[in-house]
Amino acid sequence: MRAIHVAQPGGPEALVVTERPVPRAAPNQVLMQVHATALNRADLLQRAGKYPPPSGESEILGLEAAGVVGEVGSDVEGWEVGDRVFALLAGGGYADCVNVPADLLMAIPERLSFEEAAAVPEVFLTAFQSLVTIADLRSEETVLVHAGGSGVGTAAIQIGRLKNCRVFVTASSGKHQLCLQLGASRAIDYRLQAFDDTVLSETAGNGANVILDFLGASYFEKNVRAAAIDGRIVLLALMGGHRLGGLDMRPLFRKRLSVFASTLRSRSIDYKVQLTRRFEAEVLPLFSDGTLAPVVDSVFALEDVRAAHERMEANLNAGKIVLKVR
């Protein structure tokens, strides 16, 4: 089978197409014949040698995939060869085939193509985990989503809308229209406006109940200022740095803030299964009737993976960049 290999840590030029043996499904696994996979920021970090896969997982990039069941492990029930499926992965998506624990599989809603389905697992499960299971987002609260035009951002906007929440986003101006169409109440250009001032002024000084952040250090103090009393800040990445100097921690106490740092890739299989089953019950049906929809920025052939990485690295995408495998 074809698989994308990182020749040595570096830029997009490090990505090369190689041939690998087709894996055999273990008793509790299903072999998925991949039709599409999608890019995530974690892929760029792994390619650069800064984010190795969890122990025992495939070193092939790719944290989600959509395709059909090609082989069923001996202990697996409920899935048959030919079923259209998609799943969250710990790695291995940039390939013709990948083994998936059967309990992580979900059936692709009929209205979704393989390319659209590949744009769902990582970002929607991350947004659902962050807003619902971690931050306990409640109806009609105010949410601030940073990087609103990203894959997770576009998913978080839609989940906030489901909860009848007021959603503020930060994004470059070229991505504002998309964010507003998805349900954001207000789009803030982070290059021209102070998001903390905007959120406070437009909430009568109350602030945001939940803040979803990927920047870390560079936004932390402004996030604290923008947060409401009893607010919850969920950190998903540290793209803006990981060290804070001279932080005044008193506002954390005055506002009784909760700060969570979360990853999904390194979680246990049991955790991912429970999250997937809850997502499947509460959220997945909404893709069938069009209430929710994946946002696909662009589709590249697997062989054009370098160009796909270049697009994400330049921050040009609004929504998900997808690789078409078949």
mmCIF file of C-alpha atoms in Angstrom:
data_model
loop_
_atom_site.group_PDB
_atom_site.id
_atom_site.type_symbol
_atom_site.label_atom_id
_atom_site.label_comp_id
_atom_site.label_asym_id
_atom_site.label_seq_id
_atom_site.Cartn_x
_atom_site.Cartn_y
_atom_site.Cartn_z
ATOM 1 C CA MET A 1 0.000 0.000 0.000
ATOM 2 C CA ARG A 2 1.005 3.640 -0.365
ATOM 3 C CA ALA A 3 1.857 5.597 2.765
ATOM 4 C CA ILE A 4 3.332 9.016 3.417
ATOM 5 C CA HIS A 5 6.702 8.757 5.123
ATOM 6 C CA VAL A 6 8.679 11.512 6.843
ATOM 7 C CA ALA A 7 12.171 11.010 5.441
ATOM 8 C CA GLN A 8 13.667 13.155 8.190
ATOM 9 C CA PRO A 9 12.128 15.852 10.385
ATOM 10 C CA GLY A 10 11.716 19.094 8.500
ATOM 11 C CA GLY A 11 9.414 21.037 6.216
ATOM 12 C CA PRO A 12 6.859 19.777 3.681
ATOM 13 C CA GLU A 13 9.701 18.538 1.481
ATOM 14 C CA ALA A 14 10.296 15.794 4.087
ATOM 15 C CA LEU A 15 7.044 14.084 3.051
ATOM 16 C CA VAL A 16 7.516 11.265 0.542
ATOM 17 C CA VAL A 17 5.251 8.546 -0.849
ATOM 18 C CA THR A 18 6.500 5.057 0.052
ATOM 19 C CA GLU A 19 5.275 1.485 -0.244
ATOM 20 C CA ARG A 20 4.393 -0.441 2.920
ATOM 21 C CA PRO A 21 2.946 -3.904 3.529
ATOM 22 C CA VAL A 22 -0.807 -3.920 4.066
ATOM 23 C CA PRO A 23 -1.386 -4.559 7.799
ATOM 24 C CA ARG A 24 -3.628 -7.375 9.024
ATOM 25 C CA ALA A 25 -6.396 -6.579 11.443
ATOM 26 C CA ALA A 26 -5.904 -7.784 15.026
ATOM 27 C CA PRO A 27 -8.839 -9.629 16.647
ATOM 28 C CA ASN A 28 -10.386 -6.392 17.991
ATOM 29 C CA GLN A 29 -9.612 -4.281 14.928
ATOM 30 C CA VAL A 30 -11.011 -3.471 11.529
ATOM 31 C CA LEU A 31 -8.811 -2.800 8.510
ATOM 32 C CA MET A 32 -10.106 0.367 6.874
ATOM 33 C CA GLN A 33 -9.474 0.952 3.195
ATOM 34 C CA VAL A 34 -8.915 4.684 3.375
ATOM 35 C CA HIS A 35 -10.717 6.877 0.874
ATOM 36 C CA ALA A 36 -9.867 10.205 2.518
ATOM 37 C CA THR A 37 -7.976 11.627 5.458
ATOM 38 C CA ALA A 38 -7.456 15.183 6.697
ATOM 39 C CA LEU A 39 -4.722 17.458 7.976
ATOM 40 C CA ASN A 40 -4.322 18.660 11.551
ATOM 41 C CA ARG A 41 -1.790 21.018 13.118
ATOM 42 C CA ALA A 42 -0.422 18.010 14.992
ATOM 43 C CA ASP A 43 0.664 16.560 11.642
ATOM 44 C CA LEU A 44 2.852 19.598 10.992
ATOM 45 C CA LEU A 45 4.431 19.280 14.429
ATOM 46 C CA GLN A 46 5.061 15.555 13.993
ATOM 47 C CA ARG A 47 6.588 16.143 10.555
ATOM 48 C CA ALA A 48 8.958 18.656 12.160
ATOM 49 C CA GLY A 49 9.983 16.146 14.832
ATOM 50 C CA LYS A 50 8.198 17.992 17.657
ATOM 51 C CA TYR A 51 5.228 15.702 18.332
ATOM 52 C CA PRO A 52 6.028 11.979 18.243
ATOM 53 C CA PRO A 53 3.152 9.489 18.152
ATOM 54 C CA PRO A 54 2.118 7.781 21.395
ATOM 55 C CA SER A 55 4.044 4.621 22.212
ATOM 56 C CA GLY A 56 2.959 1.699 20.077
ATOM 57 C CA GLU A 57 1.065 3.777 17.515
ATOM 58 C CA SER A 58 1.842 4.154 13.817
ATOM 59 C CA GLU A 59 4.499 6.713 12.898
ATOM 60 C CA ILE A 60 2.534 7.463 9.717
ATOM 61 C CA LEU A 61 0.810 10.845 9.912
ATOM 62 C CA GLY A 62 -2.962 11.166 9.987
ATOM 63 C CA LEU A 63 -5.312 11.456 12.974
ATOM 64 C CA GLU A 64 -8.589 10.686 11.199
ATOM 65 C CA ALA A 65 -9.810 8.781 8.172
ATOM 66 C CA ALA A 66 -12.913 7.779 6.247
ATOM 67 C CA GLY A 67 -13.286 4.714 4.040
ATOM 68 C CA VAL A 68 -14.762 1.251 3.891
ATOM 69 C CA VAL A 69 -14.228 -1.848 5.976
ATOM 70 C CA GLY A 70 -11.766 -4.116 4.153
ATOM 71 C CA GLU A 71 -11.215 -6.780 6.812
ATOM 72 C CA VAL A 72 -12.874 -7.574 10.143
ATOM 73 C CA GLY A 73 -10.955 -8.944 13.126
ATOM 74 C CA SER A 74 -12.021 -12.283 14.573
ATOM 75 C CA ASP A 75 -13.523 -10.759 17.748
ATOM 76 C CA VAL A 76 -15.362 -7.892 16.023
ATOM 77 C CA GLU A 77 -19.144 -7.825 15.779
ATOM 78 C CA GLY A 78 -21.435 -5.317 14.119
ATOM 79 C CA TRP A 79 -19.259 -4.406 11.131
ATOM 80 C CA GLU A 80 -19.036 -6.032 7.740
ATOM 81 C CA VAL A 81 -16.715 -5.739 4.769
ATOM 82 C CA GLY A 82 -17.868 -2.824 2.617
ATOM 83 C CA ASP A 83 -19.409 -0.726 5.411
ATOM 84 C CA ARG A 84 -18.747 3.008 5.061
ATOM 85 C CA VAL A 85 -16.948 4.106 8.234
ATOM 86 C CA PHE A 86 -14.867 6.887 9.725
ATOM 87 C CA ALA A 87 -12.859 7.210 12.891
ATOM 88 C CA LEU A 88 -10.469 9.116 15.081
ATOM 89 C CA LEU A 89 -6.926 7.724 14.866
ATOM 90 C CA ALA A 90 -3.739 8.004 16.900
ATOM 91 C CA GLY A 91 -1.838 7.862 13.581
ATOM 92 C CA GLY A 92 -1.746 6.095 10.234
ATOM 93 C CA GLY A 93 -4.337 7.992 8.211
ATOM 94 C CA TYR A 94 -2.013 9.104 5.392
ATOM 95 C CA ALA A 95 -2.087 5.660 3.771
ATOM 96 C CA ASP A 96 -4.190 3.362 1.606
ATOM 97 C CA CYS A 97 -5.125 1.240 4.635
ATOM 98 C CA VAL A 98 -5.111 1.617 8.414
ATOM 99 C CA ASN A 99 -6.057 -0.621 11.326
ATOM 100 C CA VAL A 100 -8.665 0.861 13.661
ATOM 101 C CA PRO A 101 -9.971 -0.452 17.001
ATOM 102 C CA ALA A 102 -13.499 -1.509 16.082
ATOM 103 C CA ASP A 103 -15.000 0.353 19.039
ATOM 104 C CA LEU A 104 -13.798 3.668 17.602
ATOM 105 C CA LEU A 105 -15.622 3.234 14.294
ATOM 106 C CA MET A 106 -18.677 5.269 13.347
ATOM 107 C CA ALA A 107 -20.933 4.787 10.346
ATOM 108 C CA ILE A 108 -20.701 7.635 7.838
ATOM 109 C CA PRO A 109 -24.029 9.478 7.504
ATOM 110 C CA GLU A 110 -25.471 8.868 4.047
ATOM 111 C CA ARG A 111 -25.408 12.518 3.006
ATOM 112 C CA LEU A 112 -21.643 12.830 3.617
ATOM 113 C CA SER A 113 -19.014 11.993 1.018
ATOM 114 C CA PHE A 114 -15.791 10.317 2.106
ATOM 115 C CA GLU A 115 -13.998 13.668 1.834
ATOM 116 C CA GLU A 116 -16.584 15.364 4.037
ATOM 117 C CA ALA A 117 -16.575 12.495 6.535
ATOM 118 C CA ALA A 118 -12.780 12.667 6.852
ATOM 119 C CA ALA A 119 -13.176 16.287 7.985
ATOM 120 C CA VAL A 120 -15.276 15.331 11.014
ATOM 121 C CA PRO A 121 -13.609 13.068 13.632
ATOM 122 C CA GLU A 122 -10.630 14.998 14.975
ATOM 123 C CA VAL A 123 -12.128 18.489 14.994
ATOM 124 C CA PHE A 124 -15.686 17.706 16.031
ATOM 125 C CA LEU A 125 -14.642 15.239 18.729
ATOM 126 C CA THR A 126 -12.083 17.787 20.006
ATOM 127 C CA ALA A 127 -14.641 20.608 20.024
ATOM 128 C CA PHE A 128 -17.279 18.400 21.653
ATOM 129 C CA GLN A 129 -14.811 17.158 24.266
ATOM 130 C CA SER A 130 -13.574 20.673 25.037
ATOM 131 C CA LEU A 131 -16.888 22.513 25.198
ATOM 132 C CA VAL A 132 -19.265 19.838 26.457
ATOM 133 C CA THR A 133 -17.404 17.176 28.424
ATOM 134 C CA ILE A 134 -14.664 19.406 29.888
ATOM 135 C CA ALA A 135 -16.128 22.922 30.103
ATOM 136 C CA ASP A 136 -19.722 21.738 30.642
ATOM 137 C CA LEU A 137 -21.066 24.370 28.268
ATOM 138 C CA ARG A 138 -24.607 25.362 29.185
ATOM 139 C CA SER A 139 -27.421 26.754 27.126
ATOM 140 C CA GLU A 140 -27.260 30.480 26.358
ATOM 141 C CA GLU A 141 -23.767 31.008 27.759
ATOM 142 C CA THR A 142 -21.181 33.176 26.013
ATOM 143 C CA VAL A 143 -18.285 31.409 24.289
ATOM 144 C CA LEU A 144 -15.029 32.828 22.913
ATOM 145 C CA VAL A 145 -13.408 30.597 20.281
ATOM 146 C CA HIS A 146 -9.916 31.524 19.127
ATOM 147 C CA ALA A 147 -8.845 30.518 15.604
ATOM 148 C CA GLY A 148 -12.493 30.492 14.593
ATOM 149 C CA GLY A 149 -11.668 29.687 10.975
ATOM 150 C CA SER A 150 -9.670 26.553 11.831
ATOM 151 C CA GLY A 151 -11.083 23.038 11.716
ATOM 152 C CA VAL A 152 -11.707 22.896 15.471
ATOM 153 C CA GLY A 153 -12.890 26.501 15.404
ATOM 154 C CA THR A 154 -15.544 25.891 12.761
ATOM 155 C CA ALA A 155 -16.728 22.810 14.658
ATOM 156 C CA ALA A 156 -16.817 24.693 17.982
ATOM 157 C CA ILE A 157 -18.926 27.477 16.473
ATOM 158 C CA GLN A 158 -21.522 24.941 15.365
ATOM 159 C CA ILE A 159 -21.593 23.172 18.737
ATOM 160 C CA GLY A 160 -21.971 26.533 20.463
ATOM 161 C CA ARG A 161 -24.875 27.315 18.160
ATOM 162 C CA LEU A 162 -26.531 24.006 19.133
ATOM 163 C CA LYS A 163 -26.433 25.146 22.745
ATOM 164 C CA ASN A 164 -28.028 28.502 21.803
ATOM 165 C CA CYS A 165 -24.856 30.214 22.950
ATOM 166 C CA ARG A 166 -23.514 33.582 21.916
ATOM 167 C CA VAL A 167 -20.239 32.795 20.151
ATOM 168 C CA PHE A 168 -17.400 35.280 19.730
ATOM 169 C CA VAL A 169 -14.499 34.242 17.501
ATOM 170 C CA THR A 170 -11.066 35.582 16.682
ATOM 171 C CA ALA A 171 -9.914 35.098 13.101
ATOM 172 C CA SER A 172 -8.292 36.977 10.239
ATOM 173 C CA SER A 173 -10.796 39.171 8.425
ATOM 174 C CA GLY A 174 -10.894 36.900 5.377
ATOM 175 C CA LYS A 175 -12.440 34.137 7.499
ATOM 176 C CA HIS A 176 -15.091 36.268 9.226
ATOM 177 C CA GLN A 177 -17.894 35.619 6.749
ATOM 178 C CA LEU A 178 -17.521 31.851 7.114
ATOM 179 C CA CYS A 179 -17.554 32.088 10.923
ATOM 180 C CA LEU A 180 -20.689 34.243 10.879
ATOM 181 C CA GLN A 181 -22.426 31.906 8.437
ATOM 182 C CA LEU A 182 -21.712 28.985 10.763
ATOM 183 C CA GLY A 183 -23.371 30.762 13.672
ATOM 184 C CA ALA A 184 -20.830 33.067 15.307
ATOM 185 C CA SER A 185 -22.404 36.207 16.742
ATOM 186 C CA ARG A 186 -19.289 38.331 16.440
ATOM 187 C CA ALA A 187 -15.998 37.923 14.546
ATOM 188 C CA ILE A 188 -12.955 39.809 15.836
ATOM 189 C CA ASP A 189 -9.859 40.487 13.732
ATOM 190 C CA TYR A 190 -7.109 39.584 16.193
ATOM 191 C CA ARG A 191 -4.588 41.674 14.247
ATOM 192 C CA LEU A 192 -6.564 44.906 14.535
ATOM 193 C CA GLN A 193 -8.754 44.568 17.633
ATOM 194 C CA ALA A 194 -8.173 43.695 21.282
ATOM 195 C CA PHE A 195 -10.434 40.678 21.726
ATOM 196 C CA ASP A 196 -10.667 41.102 25.500
ATOM 197 C CA ASP A 197 -11.923 44.686 25.141
ATOM 198 C CA THR A 198 -14.447 43.652 22.501
ATOM 199 C CA VAL A 199 -15.842 40.738 24.490
ATOM 200 C CA LEU A 200 -16.183 42.812 27.659
ATOM 201 C CA SER A 201 -17.731 45.804 25.909
ATOM 202 C CA GLU A 202 -20.284 43.680 24.059
ATOM 203 C CA THR A 203 -21.296 41.622 27.105
ATOM 204 C CA ALA A 204 -21.853 44.598 29.414
ATOM 205 C CA GLY A 205 -18.623 43.721 31.214
ATOM 206 C CA ASN A 206 -19.688 40.160 32.012
ATOM 207 C CA GLY A 207 -17.187 38.388 29.742
ATOM 208 C CA ALA A 208 -17.147 34.896 28.228
ATOM 209 C CA ASN A 209 -18.231 31.868 30.240
ATOM 210 C CA VAL A 210 -16.088 29.481 28.180
ATOM 211 C CA ILE A 211 -12.918 30.262 26.220
ATOM 212 C CA LEU A 212 -11.357 27.803 23.768
ATOM 213 C CA ASP A 213 -7.705 28.654 23.127
ATOM 214 C CA PHE A 214 -4.814 27.331 21.035
ATOM 215 C CA LEU A 215 -2.255 30.092 21.699
ATOM 216 C CA GLY A 216 -1.340 29.625 25.343
ATOM 217 C CA ALA A 217 1.069 32.143 26.823
ATOM 218 C CA SER A 218 0.512 35.002 24.376
ATOM 219 C CA TYR A 219 -3.259 35.059 25.026
ATOM 220 C CA PHE A 220 -3.430 33.871 28.616
ATOM 221 C CA GLU A 221 -3.690 37.206 30.454
ATOM 222 C CA LYS A 222 -6.166 38.572 27.909
ATOM 223 C CA ASN A 223 -8.204 35.385 28.224
ATOM 224 C CA VAL A 224 -8.326 35.840 31.989
ATOM 225 C CA ARG A 225 -9.459 39.437 31.509
ATOM 226 C CA ALA A 226 -12.118 38.401 28.960
ATOM 227 C CA ALA A 227 -13.465 35.570 31.122
ATOM 228 C CA ALA A 228 -16.656 35.781 33.140
ATOM 229 C CA ILE A 229 -17.022 35.019 36.841
ATOM 230 C CA ASP A 230 -16.771 31.218 37.198
ATOM 231 C CA GLY A 231 -15.460 31.075 33.628
ATOM 232 C CA ARG A 232 -13.712 28.058 32.124
ATOM 233 C CA ILE A 233 -10.640 28.349 29.888
ATOM 234 C CA VAL A 234 -9.711 25.267 27.853
ATOM 235 C CA LEU A 235 -6.182 25.186 26.418
ATOM 236 C CA LEU A 236 -5.688 22.888 23.438
ATOM 237 C CA ALA A 237 -2.275 24.007 22.182
ATOM 238 C CA LEU A 238 0.587 26.394 22.888
ATOM 239 C CA MET A 239 1.118 27.989 19.494
ATOM 240 C CA GLY A 240 1.770 31.339 21.181
ATOM 241 C CA GLY A 241 4.346 30.066 23.664
ATOM 242 C CA HIS A 242 4.460 28.013 26.852
ATOM 243 C CA ARG A 243 6.094 30.323 29.412
ATOM 244 C CA LEU A 244 4.556 33.214 31.312
ATOM 245 C CA GLY A 245 6.696 35.694 33.193
ATOM 246 C CA GLY A 246 5.349 38.003 35.884
ATOM 247 C CA LEU A 247 1.802 36.653 35.757
ATOM 248 C CA ASP A 248 -0.527 38.221 38.318
ATOM 249 C CA MET A 249 -2.629 35.290 39.491
ATOM 250 C CA ARG A 250 -5.053 37.322 41.597
ATOM 251 C CA PRO A 251 -7.654 37.659 38.804
ATOM 252 C CA LEU A 252 -7.924 33.856 38.699
ATOM 253 C CA PHE A 253 -9.164 33.940 42.277
ATOM 254 C CA ARG A 254 -11.332 37.022 41.907
ATOM 255 C CA LYS A 255 -13.185 35.377 39.028
ATOM 256 C CA ARG A 256 -13.010 31.816 40.387
ATOM 257 C CA LEU A 257 -11.679 30.659 37.015
ATOM 258 C CA SER A 258 -11.065 27.064 35.992
ATOM 259 C CA VAL A 259 -8.215 26.424 33.536
ATOM 260 C CA PHE A 260 -8.028 23.091 31.713
ATOM 261 C CA ALA A 261 -5.227 21.798 29.504
ATOM 262 C CA SER A 262 -6.346 18.991 27.234
ATOM 263 C CA THR A 263 -5.104 16.734 24.463
ATOM 264 C CA LEU A 264 -6.983 13.956 22.703
ATOM 265 C CA ARG A 265 -4.376 11.920 20.832
ATOM 266 C CA SER A 266 -2.637 10.622 23.947
ATOM 267 C CA ARG A 267 -5.842 9.630 25.757
ATOM 268 C CA SER A 268 -6.534 5.973 26.456
ATOM 269 C CA ILE A 269 -8.565 3.845 24.070
ATOM 270 C CA ASP A 270 -11.252 3.486 26.745
ATOM 271 C CA TYR A 271 -11.552 7.267 27.031
ATOM 272 C CA LYS A 272 -11.779 7.683 23.261
ATOM 273 C CA VAL A 273 -14.391 4.946 23.015
ATOM 274 C CA GLN A 274 -16.573 6.608 25.662
ATOM 275 C CA LEU A 275 -16.180 9.989 23.971
ATOM 276 C CA THR A 276 -16.977 8.493 20.555
ATOM 277 C CA ARG A 277 -20.089 6.724 21.833
ATOM 278 C CA ARG A 278 -21.405 9.906 23.478
ATOM 279 C CA PHE A 279 -20.650 11.920 20.340
ATOM 280 C CA GLU A 280 -22.339 9.251 18.230
ATOM 281 C CA ALA A 281 -25.487 9.451 20.365
ATOM 282 C CA GLU A 282 -25.725 13.223 20.864
ATOM 283 C CA VAL A 283 -24.112 14.790 17.805
ATOM 284 C CA LEU A 284 -23.674 12.409 14.866
ATOM 285 C CA PRO A 285 -27.400 12.275 13.928
ATOM 286 C CA LEU A 286 -27.285 16.029 13.323
ATOM 287 C CA PHE A 287 -25.026 15.489 10.300
ATOM 288 C CA SER A 288 -27.759 13.385 8.687
ATOM 289 C CA ASP A 289 -30.324 16.193 8.662
ATOM 290 C CA GLY A 290 -27.844 18.975 7.839
ATOM 291 C CA THR A 291 -27.974 20.692 11.233
ATOM 292 C CA LEU A 292 -24.206 20.207 11.427
ATOM 293 C CA ALA A 293 -21.791 20.078 8.512
ATOM 294 C CA PRO A 294 -18.051 19.598 8.110
ATOM 295 C CA VAL A 295 -16.281 22.580 6.607
ATOM 296 C CA VAL A 296 -13.932 21.470 3.827
ATOM 297 C CA ASP A 297 -11.459 24.116 2.742
ATOM 298 C CA SER A 298 -9.780 22.159 -0.046
ATOM 299 C CA VAL A 299 -9.073 18.640 -1.282
ATOM 300 C CA PHE A 300 -5.636 17.445 -2.404
ATOM 301 C CA ALA A 301 -4.593 14.104 -3.832
ATOM 302 C CA LEU A 302 -2.482 12.022 -1.456
ATOM 303 C CA GLU A 303 0.507 12.545 -3.772
ATOM 304 C CA ASP A 304 0.121 16.323 -3.321
ATOM 305 C CA VAL A 305 0.518 16.128 0.447
ATOM 306 C CA ARG A 306 3.397 18.630 0.392
ATOM 307 C CA ALA A 307 1.196 21.314 -1.142
ATOM 308 C CA ALA A 308 -1.516 20.544 1.415
ATOM 309 C CA HIS A 309 0.946 21.025 4.276
ATOM 310 C CA GLU A 310 2.196 24.254 2.733
ATOM 311 C CA ARG A 311 -1.355 25.601 2.640
ATOM 312 C CA MET A 312 -1.936 24.837 6.315
ATOM 313 C CA GLU A 313 1.480 26.160 7.318
ATOM 314 C CA ALA A 314 0.675 29.456 5.584
ATOM 315 C CA ASN A 315 -2.598 29.615 7.558
ATOM 316 C CA LEU A 316 -4.590 29.948 4.338
ATOM 317 C CA ASN A 317 -7.245 27.359 5.130
ATOM 318 C CA ALA A 318 -10.714 28.059 6.461
ATOM 319 C CA GLY A 319 -11.926 24.699 7.695
ATOM 320 C CA LYS A 320 -10.348 21.352 6.925
ATOM 321 C CA ILE A 321 -7.759 20.437 4.319
ATOM 322 C CA VAL A 322 -8.537 16.938 3.055
ATOM 323 C CA LEU A 323 -6.353 14.370 1.288
ATOM 324 C CA LYS A 324 -8.187 12.195 -1.234
ATOM 325 C CA VAL A 325 -6.639 8.723 -1.101
ATOM 326 C CA ARG A 326 -8.979 6.819 -3.429
#
